[in-house]
Coordinates of C-alpha atoms in Angstrom, one line a residue:
M1 CA -101.8 28.3 -119.5
L2 CA -101.3 24.3 -118.9
V3 CA -98.5 24.7 -116.3
N4 CA -101.3 26.6 -114.0
K5 CA -103.9 23.7 -114.8
E6 CA -101.5 20.9 -113.3
E7 CA -100.7 23.2 -110.6
E8 CA -104.0 23.0 -109.3
F9 CA -104.5 18.9 -110.1
I10 CA -101.6 18.5 -108.3
K11 CA -102.9 21.1 -105.2
E12 CA -106.1 19.1 -105.7
N13 CA -104.8 15.9 -105.4
L14 CA -101.7 16.3 -103.2
G15 CA -104.0 14.8 -100.2
L16 CA -103.9 11.2 -101.8
V17 CA -100.1 11.0 -101.2
H18 CA -100.6 11.8 -97.4
S19 CA -103.1 9.7 -96.6
C20 CA -100.8 6.7 -98.6
C21 CA -98.4 7.4 -96.2
R22 CA -99.9 7.7 -93.2
R23 CA -100.7 4.0 -93.8
F24 CA -96.8 3.4 -93.4
T25 CA -95.9 5.5 -90.5
G26 CA -94.4 3.9 -87.7
R27 CA -92.5 1.6 -90.0
N28 CA -89.2 2.8 -89.4
I29 CA -89.1 5.1 -91.9
E30 CA -89.3 8.8 -91.7
Y31 CA -92.9 10.4 -93.1
D32 CA -90.6 12.8 -94.8
D33 CA -89.3 9.7 -97.0
L34 CA -92.4 8.1 -97.3
F35 CA -93.8 11.3 -98.4
Q36 CA -91.0 11.8 -101.1
L37 CA -92.1 8.1 -102.0
A38 CA -95.4 8.4 -102.3
S39 CA -95.0 12.0 -104.5
M40 CA -92.9 9.7 -107.1
G41 CA -95.5 7.1 -107.2
F42 CA -98.0 9.9 -107.8
L43 CA -95.8 12.0 -110.2
K44 CA -96.4 8.3 -112.4
A45 CA -99.9 8.8 -111.4
I46 CA -99.8 12.1 -113.5
A47 CA -97.7 10.9 -116.2
G48 CA -99.7 7.6 -116.8
F49 CA -103.4 8.8 -116.5
D50 CA -105.9 8.7 -119.1
E51 CA -109.1 10.8 -118.7
K52 CA -110.3 8.8 -122.2
F53 CA -111.6 5.5 -119.8
G54 CA -113.6 7.1 -117.5
V55 CA -111.8 6.0 -114.3
K56 CA -111.1 8.6 -111.7
F57 CA -108.0 10.0 -110.8
S58 CA -107.7 8.8 -107.4
T59 CA -108.6 4.9 -108.3
Y60 CA -105.8 5.3 -110.5
A61 CA -103.4 6.8 -108.2
V62 CA -103.1 5.4 -105.1
P63 CA -102.3 1.9 -106.6
L64 CA -99.0 3.6 -107.9
I65 CA -98.3 5.7 -105.0
I66 CA -99.0 2.9 -102.1
G67 CA -97.1 0.4 -104.6
E68 CA -93.7 2.5 -105.3
I69 CA -94.0 2.7 -101.2
R70 CA -94.5 -1.1 -100.8
R71 CA -91.1 -1.4 -103.6
H72 CA -88.7 0.4 -101.6
L73 CA -90.0 -1.0 -98.5
R74 CA -89.3 -4.5 -99.7
D75 CA -86.2 -3.7 -101.8
N76 CA -84.4 -1.9 -98.9
S77 CA -85.7 -4.5 -96.2
P78 CA -83.0 -6.2 -94.3
I79 CA -84.1 -9.7 -94.6
R80 CA -85.1 -10.9 -97.9
V81 CA -87.5 -13.6 -98.2
S82 CA -88.5 -15.7 -101.6
R83 CA -92.0 -15.3 -103.2
S84 CA -92.1 -19.2 -102.8
I85 CA -92.0 -19.2 -99.0
R86 CA -94.1 -16.1 -98.4
D87 CA -96.9 -18.5 -100.6
V88 CA -96.3 -21.2 -98.3
A89 CA -96.4 -19.4 -95.4
Y90 CA -99.7 -17.8 -96.6
R91 CA -101.3 -21.0 -97.2
V92 CA -100.4 -22.6 -93.6
L93 CA -102.1 -19.1 -92.4
Q94 CA -105.2 -20.1 -94.3
C95 CA -105.0 -23.7 -92.7
K96 CA -104.6 -22.8 -89.2
E97 CA -107.2 -20.4 -89.3
A98 CA -109.5 -23.2 -90.9
Q99 CA -108.6 -25.7 -88.3
T100 CA -109.4 -22.7 -85.9
A101 CA -112.6 -22.3 -86.6
Q102 CA -113.5 -25.8 -86.9
L103 CA -112.3 -26.8 -83.6
G104 CA -113.1 -23.7 -81.5
R105 CA -109.8 -23.6 -80.5
E106 CA -106.1 -23.4 -81.8

């Protein structure tokens, strides 16, 4: 009887997997592969979800699903950029935007 309840839960929330996959289409990875990665995150969310905390399942699951996809994209990227360089690039971008807003031009 428990299996039917779990199957129903999975069917009801499978739309989360598809909506998360749609966010990453067009990044040189096939939809089937995205769906498989998202499903792995979905299963992790199901395993770790606890109703006692009073949080909706979707609120808990979406970050896990997206994290699984991002982890794959990050780890299988041909170019690896260190976190410190990404942080510097982010700060440069912020300064550029501030200057553009202040001066009214680039």
